[in-house]
PDB file of C-alpha atoms and ligand atoms in Angstrom:
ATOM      1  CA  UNK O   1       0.580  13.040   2.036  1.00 87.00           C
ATOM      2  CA  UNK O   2       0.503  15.276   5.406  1.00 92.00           C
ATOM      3  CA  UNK O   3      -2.646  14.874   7.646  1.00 96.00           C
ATOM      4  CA  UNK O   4      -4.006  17.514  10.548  1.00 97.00           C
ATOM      5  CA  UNK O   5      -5.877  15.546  12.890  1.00 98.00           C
ATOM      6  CA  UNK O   6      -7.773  18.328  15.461  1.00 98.00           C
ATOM      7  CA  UNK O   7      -9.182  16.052  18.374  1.00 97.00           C
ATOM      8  CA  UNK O   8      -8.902  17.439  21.884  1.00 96.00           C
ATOM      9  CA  UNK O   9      -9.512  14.366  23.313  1.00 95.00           C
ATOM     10  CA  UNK O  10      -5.678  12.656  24.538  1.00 94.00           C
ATOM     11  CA  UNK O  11      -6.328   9.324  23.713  1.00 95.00           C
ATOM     12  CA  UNK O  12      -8.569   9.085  20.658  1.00 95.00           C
ATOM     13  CA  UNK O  13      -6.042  11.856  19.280  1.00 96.00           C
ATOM     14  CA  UNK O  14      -2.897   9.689  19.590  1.00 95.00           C
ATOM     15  CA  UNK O  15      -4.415   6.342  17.876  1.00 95.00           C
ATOM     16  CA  UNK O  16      -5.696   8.050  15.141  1.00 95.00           C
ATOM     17  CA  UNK O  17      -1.843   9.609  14.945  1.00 95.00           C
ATOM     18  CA  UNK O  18      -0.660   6.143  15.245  1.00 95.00           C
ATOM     19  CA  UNK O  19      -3.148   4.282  12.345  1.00 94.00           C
ATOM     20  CA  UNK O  20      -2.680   7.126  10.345  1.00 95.00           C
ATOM     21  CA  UNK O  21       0.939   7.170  10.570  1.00 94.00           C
ATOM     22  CA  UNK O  22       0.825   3.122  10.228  1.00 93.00           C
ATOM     23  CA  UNK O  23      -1.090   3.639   6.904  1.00 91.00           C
ATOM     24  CA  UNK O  24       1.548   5.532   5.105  1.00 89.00           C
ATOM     25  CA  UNK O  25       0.323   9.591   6.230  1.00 93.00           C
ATOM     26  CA  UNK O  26       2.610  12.028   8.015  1.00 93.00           C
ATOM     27  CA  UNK O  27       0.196  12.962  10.724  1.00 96.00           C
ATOM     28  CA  UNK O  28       0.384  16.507  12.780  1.00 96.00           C
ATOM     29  CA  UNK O  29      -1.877  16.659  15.908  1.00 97.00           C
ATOM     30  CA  UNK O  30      -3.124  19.530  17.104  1.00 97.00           C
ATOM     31  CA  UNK O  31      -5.673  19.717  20.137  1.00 97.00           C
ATOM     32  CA  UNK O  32      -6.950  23.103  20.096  1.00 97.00           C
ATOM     33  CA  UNK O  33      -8.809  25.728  17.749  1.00 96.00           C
ATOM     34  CA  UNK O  34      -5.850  28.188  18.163  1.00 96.00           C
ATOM     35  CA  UNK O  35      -2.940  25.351  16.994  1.00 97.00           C
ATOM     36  CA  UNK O  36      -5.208  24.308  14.242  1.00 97.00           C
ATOM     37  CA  UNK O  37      -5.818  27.601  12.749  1.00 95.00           C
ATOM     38  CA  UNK O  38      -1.648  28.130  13.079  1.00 94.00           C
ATOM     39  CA  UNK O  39      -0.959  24.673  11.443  1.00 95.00           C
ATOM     40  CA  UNK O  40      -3.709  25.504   8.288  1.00 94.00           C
ATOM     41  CA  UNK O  41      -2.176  28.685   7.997  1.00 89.00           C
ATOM     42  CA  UNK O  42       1.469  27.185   7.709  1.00 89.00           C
ATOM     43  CA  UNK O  43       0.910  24.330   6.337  1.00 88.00           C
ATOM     44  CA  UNK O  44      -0.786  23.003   3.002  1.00 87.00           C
ATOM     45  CA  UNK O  45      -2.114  19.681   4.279  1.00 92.00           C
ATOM     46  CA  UNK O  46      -4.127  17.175   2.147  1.00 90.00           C
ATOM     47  CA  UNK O  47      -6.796  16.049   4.472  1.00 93.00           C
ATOM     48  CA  UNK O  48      -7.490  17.681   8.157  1.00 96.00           C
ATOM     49  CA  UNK O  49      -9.562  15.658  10.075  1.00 97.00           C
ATOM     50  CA  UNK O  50     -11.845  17.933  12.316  1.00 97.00           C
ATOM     51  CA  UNK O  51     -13.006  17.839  15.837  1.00 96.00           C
ATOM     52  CA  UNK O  52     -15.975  20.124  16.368  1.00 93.00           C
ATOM     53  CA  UNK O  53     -16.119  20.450  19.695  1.00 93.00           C
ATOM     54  CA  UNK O  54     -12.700  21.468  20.971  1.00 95.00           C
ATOM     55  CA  UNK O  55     -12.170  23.280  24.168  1.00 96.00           C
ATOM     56  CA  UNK O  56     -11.215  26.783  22.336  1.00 97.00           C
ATOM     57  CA  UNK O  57     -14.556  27.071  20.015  1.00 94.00           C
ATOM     58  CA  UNK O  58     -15.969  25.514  17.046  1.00 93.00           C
ATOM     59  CA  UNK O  59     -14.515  23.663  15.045  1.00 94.00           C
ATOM     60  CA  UNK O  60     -16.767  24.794  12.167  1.00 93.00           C
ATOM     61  CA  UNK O  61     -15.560  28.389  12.206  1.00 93.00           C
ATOM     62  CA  UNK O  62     -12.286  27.586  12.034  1.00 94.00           C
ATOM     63  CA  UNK O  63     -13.560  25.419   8.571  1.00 93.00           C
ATOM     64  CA  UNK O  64     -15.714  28.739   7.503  1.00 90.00           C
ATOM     65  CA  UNK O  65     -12.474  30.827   8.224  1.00 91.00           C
ATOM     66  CA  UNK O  66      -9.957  28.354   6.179  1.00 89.00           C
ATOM     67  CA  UNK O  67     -12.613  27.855   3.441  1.00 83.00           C
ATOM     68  CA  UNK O  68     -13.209  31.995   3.022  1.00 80.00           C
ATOM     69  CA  UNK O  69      -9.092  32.405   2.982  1.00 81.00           C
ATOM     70  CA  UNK O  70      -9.312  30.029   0.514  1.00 75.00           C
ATOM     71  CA  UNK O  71      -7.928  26.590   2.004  1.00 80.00           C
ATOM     72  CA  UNK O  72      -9.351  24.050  -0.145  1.00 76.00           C
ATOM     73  CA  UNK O  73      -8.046  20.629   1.869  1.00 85.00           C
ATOM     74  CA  UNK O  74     -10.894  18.091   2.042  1.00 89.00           C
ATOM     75  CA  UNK O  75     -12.125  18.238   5.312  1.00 92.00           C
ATOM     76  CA  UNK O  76     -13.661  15.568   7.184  1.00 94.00           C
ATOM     77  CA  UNK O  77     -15.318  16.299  10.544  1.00 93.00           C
ATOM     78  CA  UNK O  78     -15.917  14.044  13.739  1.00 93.00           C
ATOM     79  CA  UNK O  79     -19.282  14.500  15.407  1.00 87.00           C
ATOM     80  CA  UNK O  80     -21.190  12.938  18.376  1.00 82.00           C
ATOM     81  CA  UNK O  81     -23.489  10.112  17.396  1.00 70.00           C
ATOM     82  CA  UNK O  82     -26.392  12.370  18.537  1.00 74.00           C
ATOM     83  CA  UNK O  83     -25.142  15.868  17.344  1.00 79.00           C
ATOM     84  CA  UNK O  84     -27.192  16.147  13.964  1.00 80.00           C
ATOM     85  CA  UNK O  85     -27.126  19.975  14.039  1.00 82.00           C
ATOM     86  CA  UNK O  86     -23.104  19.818  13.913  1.00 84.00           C
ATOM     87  CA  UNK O  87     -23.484  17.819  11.215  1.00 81.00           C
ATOM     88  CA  UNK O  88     -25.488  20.184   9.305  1.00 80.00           C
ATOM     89  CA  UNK O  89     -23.279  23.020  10.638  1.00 82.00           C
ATOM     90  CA  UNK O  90     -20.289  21.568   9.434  1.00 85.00           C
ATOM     91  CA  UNK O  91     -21.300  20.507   6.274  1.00 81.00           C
ATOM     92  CA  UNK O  92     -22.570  24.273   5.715  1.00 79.00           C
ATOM     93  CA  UNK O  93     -19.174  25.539   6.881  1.00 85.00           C
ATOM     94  CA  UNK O  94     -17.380  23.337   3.932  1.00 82.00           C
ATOM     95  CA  UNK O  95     -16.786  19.936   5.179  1.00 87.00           C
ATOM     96  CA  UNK O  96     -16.184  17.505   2.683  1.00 84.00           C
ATOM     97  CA  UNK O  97     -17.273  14.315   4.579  1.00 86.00           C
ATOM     98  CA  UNK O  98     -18.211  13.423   8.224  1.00 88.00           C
ATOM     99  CA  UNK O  99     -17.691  10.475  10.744  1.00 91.00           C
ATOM    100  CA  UNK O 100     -19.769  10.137  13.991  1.00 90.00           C
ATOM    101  CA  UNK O 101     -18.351   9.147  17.109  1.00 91.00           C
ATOM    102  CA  UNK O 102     -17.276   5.946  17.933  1.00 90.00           C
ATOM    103  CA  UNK O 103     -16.012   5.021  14.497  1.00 92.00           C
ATOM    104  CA  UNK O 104     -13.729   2.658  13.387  1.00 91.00           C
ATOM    105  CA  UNK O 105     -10.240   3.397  12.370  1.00 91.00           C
ATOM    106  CA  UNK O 106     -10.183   1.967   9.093  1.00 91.00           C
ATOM    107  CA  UNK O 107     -13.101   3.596   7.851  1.00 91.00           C
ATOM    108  CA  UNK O 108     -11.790   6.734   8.763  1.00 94.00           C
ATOM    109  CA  UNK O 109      -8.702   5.369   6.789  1.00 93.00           C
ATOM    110  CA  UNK O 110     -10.842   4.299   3.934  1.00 90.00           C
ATOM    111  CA  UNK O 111     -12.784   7.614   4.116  1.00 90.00           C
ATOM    112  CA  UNK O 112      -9.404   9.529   3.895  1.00 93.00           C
ATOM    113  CA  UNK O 113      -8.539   7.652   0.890  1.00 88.00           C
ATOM    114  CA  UNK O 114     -11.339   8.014  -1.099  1.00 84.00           C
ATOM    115  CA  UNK O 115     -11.199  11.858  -0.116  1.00 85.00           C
ATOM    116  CA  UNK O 116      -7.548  12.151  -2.079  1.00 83.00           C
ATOM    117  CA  UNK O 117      -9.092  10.297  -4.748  1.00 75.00           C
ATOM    118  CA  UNK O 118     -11.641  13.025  -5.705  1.00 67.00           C
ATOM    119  CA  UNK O 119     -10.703  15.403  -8.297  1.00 53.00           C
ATOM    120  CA  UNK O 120      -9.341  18.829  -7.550  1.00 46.00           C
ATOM    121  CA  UNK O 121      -7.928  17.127  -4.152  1.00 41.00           C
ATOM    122  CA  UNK O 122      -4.702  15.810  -4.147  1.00 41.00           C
ATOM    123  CA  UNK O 123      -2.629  16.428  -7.403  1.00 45.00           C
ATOM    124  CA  UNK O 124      -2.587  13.160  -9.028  1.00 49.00           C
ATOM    125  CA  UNK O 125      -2.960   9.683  -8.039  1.00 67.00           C
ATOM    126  CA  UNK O 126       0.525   8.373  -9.498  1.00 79.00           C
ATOM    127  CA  UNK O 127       3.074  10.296  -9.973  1.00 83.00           C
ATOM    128  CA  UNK O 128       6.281   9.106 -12.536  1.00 87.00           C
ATOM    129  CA  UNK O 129       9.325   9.769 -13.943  1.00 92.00           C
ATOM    130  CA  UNK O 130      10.456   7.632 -16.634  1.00 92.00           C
ATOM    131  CA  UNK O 131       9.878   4.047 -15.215  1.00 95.00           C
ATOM    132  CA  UNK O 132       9.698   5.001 -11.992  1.00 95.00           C
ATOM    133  CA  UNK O 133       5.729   5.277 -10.584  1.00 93.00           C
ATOM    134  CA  UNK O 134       4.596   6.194  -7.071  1.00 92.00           C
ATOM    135  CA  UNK O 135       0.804   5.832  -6.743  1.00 85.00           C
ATOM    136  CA  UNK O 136       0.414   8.107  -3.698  1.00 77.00           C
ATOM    137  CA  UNK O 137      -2.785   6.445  -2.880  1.00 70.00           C
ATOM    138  CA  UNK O 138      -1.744   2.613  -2.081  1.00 76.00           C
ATOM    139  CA  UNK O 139       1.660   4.207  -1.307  1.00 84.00           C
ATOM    140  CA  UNK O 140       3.321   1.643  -3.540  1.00 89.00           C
ATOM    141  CA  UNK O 141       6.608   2.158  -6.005  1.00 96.00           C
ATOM    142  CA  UNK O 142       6.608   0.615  -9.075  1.00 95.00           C
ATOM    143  CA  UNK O 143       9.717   0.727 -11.757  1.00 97.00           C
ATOM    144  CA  UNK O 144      10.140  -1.026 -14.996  1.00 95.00           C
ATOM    145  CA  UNK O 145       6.456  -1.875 -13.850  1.00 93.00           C
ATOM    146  CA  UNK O 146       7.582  -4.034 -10.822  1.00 95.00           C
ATOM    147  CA  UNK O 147       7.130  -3.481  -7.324  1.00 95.00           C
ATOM    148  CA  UNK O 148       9.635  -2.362  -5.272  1.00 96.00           C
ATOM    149  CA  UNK O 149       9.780  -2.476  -1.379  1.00 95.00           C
ATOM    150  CA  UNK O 150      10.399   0.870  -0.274  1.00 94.00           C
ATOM    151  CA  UNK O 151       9.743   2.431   2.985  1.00 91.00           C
ATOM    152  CA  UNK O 152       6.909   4.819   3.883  1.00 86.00           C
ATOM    153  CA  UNK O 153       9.494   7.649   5.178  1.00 87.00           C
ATOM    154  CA  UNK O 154      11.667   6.944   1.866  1.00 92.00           C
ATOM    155  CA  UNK O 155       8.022   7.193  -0.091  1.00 91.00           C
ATOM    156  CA  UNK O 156       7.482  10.393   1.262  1.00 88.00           C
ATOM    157  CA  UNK O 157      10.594  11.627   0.056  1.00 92.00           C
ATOM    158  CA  UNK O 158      10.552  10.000  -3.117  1.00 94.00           C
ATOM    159  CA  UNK O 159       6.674  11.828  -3.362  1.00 89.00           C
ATOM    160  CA  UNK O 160       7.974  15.246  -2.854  1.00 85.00           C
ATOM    161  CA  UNK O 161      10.722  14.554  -5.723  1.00 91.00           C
ATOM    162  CA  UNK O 162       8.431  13.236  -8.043  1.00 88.00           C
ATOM    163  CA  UNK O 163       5.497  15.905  -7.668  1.00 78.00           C
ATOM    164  CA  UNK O 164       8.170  18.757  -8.471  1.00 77.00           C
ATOM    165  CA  UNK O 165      10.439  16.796 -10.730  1.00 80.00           C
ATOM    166  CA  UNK O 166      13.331  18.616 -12.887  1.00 83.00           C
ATOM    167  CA  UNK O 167      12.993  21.450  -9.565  1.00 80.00           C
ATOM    168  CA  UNK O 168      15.512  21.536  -6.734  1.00 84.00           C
ATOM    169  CA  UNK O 169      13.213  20.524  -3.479  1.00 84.00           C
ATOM    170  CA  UNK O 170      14.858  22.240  -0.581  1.00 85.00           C
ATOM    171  CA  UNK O 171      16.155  19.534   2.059  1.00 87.00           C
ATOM    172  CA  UNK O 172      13.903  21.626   4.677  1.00 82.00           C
ATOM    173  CA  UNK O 173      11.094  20.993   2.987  1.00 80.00           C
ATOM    174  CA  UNK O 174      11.797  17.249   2.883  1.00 87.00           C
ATOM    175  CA  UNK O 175      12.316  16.895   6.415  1.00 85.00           C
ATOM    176  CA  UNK O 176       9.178  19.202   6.758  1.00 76.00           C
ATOM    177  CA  UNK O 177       7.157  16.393   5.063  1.00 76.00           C
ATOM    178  CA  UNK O 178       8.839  13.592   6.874  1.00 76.00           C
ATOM    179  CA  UNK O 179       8.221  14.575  10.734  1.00 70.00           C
ATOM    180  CA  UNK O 180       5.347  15.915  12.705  1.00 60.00           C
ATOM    181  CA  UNK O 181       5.840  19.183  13.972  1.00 41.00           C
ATOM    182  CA  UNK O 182       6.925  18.166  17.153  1.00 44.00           C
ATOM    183  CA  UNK O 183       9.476  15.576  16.047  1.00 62.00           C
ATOM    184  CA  UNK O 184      13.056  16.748  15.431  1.00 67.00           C
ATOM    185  CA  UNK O 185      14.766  15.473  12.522  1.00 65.00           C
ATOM    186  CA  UNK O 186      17.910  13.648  13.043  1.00 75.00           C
ATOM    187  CA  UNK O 187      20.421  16.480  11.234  1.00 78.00           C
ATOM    188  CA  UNK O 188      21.486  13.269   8.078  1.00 86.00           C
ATOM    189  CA  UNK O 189      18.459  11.444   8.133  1.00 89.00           C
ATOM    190  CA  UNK O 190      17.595  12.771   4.895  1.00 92.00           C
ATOM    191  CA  UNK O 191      21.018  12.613   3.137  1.00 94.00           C
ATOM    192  CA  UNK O 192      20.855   8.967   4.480  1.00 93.00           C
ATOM    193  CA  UNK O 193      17.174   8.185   2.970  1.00 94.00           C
ATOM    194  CA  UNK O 194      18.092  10.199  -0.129  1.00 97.00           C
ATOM    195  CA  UNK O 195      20.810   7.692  -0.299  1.00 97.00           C
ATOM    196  CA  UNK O 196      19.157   4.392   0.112  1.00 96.00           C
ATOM    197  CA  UNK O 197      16.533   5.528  -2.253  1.00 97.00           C
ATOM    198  CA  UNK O 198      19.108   6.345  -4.947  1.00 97.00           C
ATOM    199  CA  UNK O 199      20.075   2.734  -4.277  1.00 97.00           C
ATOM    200  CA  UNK O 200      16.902   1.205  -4.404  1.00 97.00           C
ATOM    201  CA  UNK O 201      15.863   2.902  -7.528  1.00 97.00           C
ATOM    202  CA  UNK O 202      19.042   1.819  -9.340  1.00 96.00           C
ATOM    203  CA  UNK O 203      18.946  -1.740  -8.680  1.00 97.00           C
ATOM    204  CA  UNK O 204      15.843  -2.095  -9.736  1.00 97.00           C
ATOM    205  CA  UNK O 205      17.082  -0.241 -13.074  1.00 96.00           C
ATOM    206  CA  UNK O 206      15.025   3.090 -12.578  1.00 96.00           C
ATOM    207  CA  UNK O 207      15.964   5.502 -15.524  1.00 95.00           C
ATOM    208  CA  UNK O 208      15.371   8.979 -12.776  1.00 95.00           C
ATOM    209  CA  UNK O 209      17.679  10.198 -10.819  1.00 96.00           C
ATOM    210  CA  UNK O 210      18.126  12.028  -7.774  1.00 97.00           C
ATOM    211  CA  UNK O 211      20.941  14.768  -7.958  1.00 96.00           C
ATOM    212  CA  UNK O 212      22.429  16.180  -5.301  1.00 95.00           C
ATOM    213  CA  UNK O 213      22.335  20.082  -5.469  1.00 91.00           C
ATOM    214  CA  UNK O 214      24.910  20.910  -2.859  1.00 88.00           C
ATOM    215  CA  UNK O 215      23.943  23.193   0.160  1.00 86.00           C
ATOM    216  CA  UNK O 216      20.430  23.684  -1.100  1.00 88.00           C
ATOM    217  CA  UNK O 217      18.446  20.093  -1.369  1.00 90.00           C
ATOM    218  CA  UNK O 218      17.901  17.723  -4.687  1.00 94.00           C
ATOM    219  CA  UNK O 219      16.474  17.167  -7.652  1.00 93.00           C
ATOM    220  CA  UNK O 220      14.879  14.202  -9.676  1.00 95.00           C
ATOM    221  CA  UNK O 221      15.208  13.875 -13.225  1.00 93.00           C
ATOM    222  CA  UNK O 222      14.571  11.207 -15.760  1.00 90.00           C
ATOM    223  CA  UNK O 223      17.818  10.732 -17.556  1.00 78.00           C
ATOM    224  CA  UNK O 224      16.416   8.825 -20.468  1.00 65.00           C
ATOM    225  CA  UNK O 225      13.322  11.241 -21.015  1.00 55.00           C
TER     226      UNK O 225
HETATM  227 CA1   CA A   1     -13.991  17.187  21.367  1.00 77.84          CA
END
């Protein structure tokens, strides 16, 4: 699951990148209306979390303008304890959900949550192949029905697999998932987490597989279907 936080605001921006990241998301930060509307664009996130006043504009046109191109990402905006009327204008503009400044964290955590729960959001809640299950919520990995430790970067991975099983998934887009935008990827790091989760999977006696399509990416099948 890939977040867009928009917060202008240095130092409220970078915890919310760090708890989010902590609780399983791949987080992009942008700081202004102009980087938001060019992350949106290029990017289909699951959840942006909104600033509305940012030092560019509104944050609510650049919600009107994703919602009329139709960008349907639950939004959730941040407002100022005493700001009712962006509130109400956000809402208007196609927010899904709102937090007022100072909030805690974890609610915005728990809000985010229940936000990919709703239908029409986020494809699916658990995703499987054979005996293999990724709940994409809790961010847990289940095969044969048992829980198996797996890291969040190898869950992402595994995520992108499962959602477009039996289809080659480009490596690019993997690392796309795996690292903010700012981040470069190490040039193996997924060939080595591709390779750790064939491992993991196996041991635990998953019947998918992840295939190697050479020069192009991989592909997940269930070999007993
Ligand atoms: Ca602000």
């Amino acid at each position: 699951m890939r977040l867009l936080i928009v917060e202008d605001e240095p130092r409220l921006g970078q915890v919310l990148r760090k708890t989010l990241s902590n609780a399983g998301f791949s987080v992009d930060l942008c700081c202004t209306l102009r980087d938001a509307a060019e992350a949106i664009a290029n990017f289909p996130y699951d959840t942006v979390i909104l600033d509305l006043r940012l030092p560019d504009g509104d944050g609510a046109t650049l919600l009107e303008a994703a919602r009329s191109r139709g960008i349907s990402a639950p939004v959730l905006i941040l407002t100022a304890k005493d700001a009712i009327e962006d509130r109400v204008a956000g809402l208007n503009a196609g927010a899904d959900d709102y937090l007022t400044k100072p909030f805690a964290v974890a609610e915005l955590v728990a809000r985010i949550r229940a936000l990919l729960r709703r239908p029409g959001g986020a494809l699916g809640v658990v995703l499987s192949a054979g005996n293999v299950e990724l709940d994409t919520i809790g961010r847990d990995v289940r095969v044969q029905g048992q829980a198996v430790a797996v890291p969040r970067q190898e869950i992402a991975i595994l995520e992108q697999l499962l959602r477009r099983q039996g289809r080659v998934v480009p490596r690019a887009v993997l690392e796309e998932k795996l690292y903010g935008m700012e981040e470069e990827p190490e040039s193996n790091a997924i060939p080595v987490h591709i390779h750790r989760i064939r491992k993991r999977l196996s041991d635990a006696g998953a019947s998918a597989e992840i295939h190697t399509v050479r020069g192009v990416g991989y592909v997940l099948t269930d070999a007993k279907p």
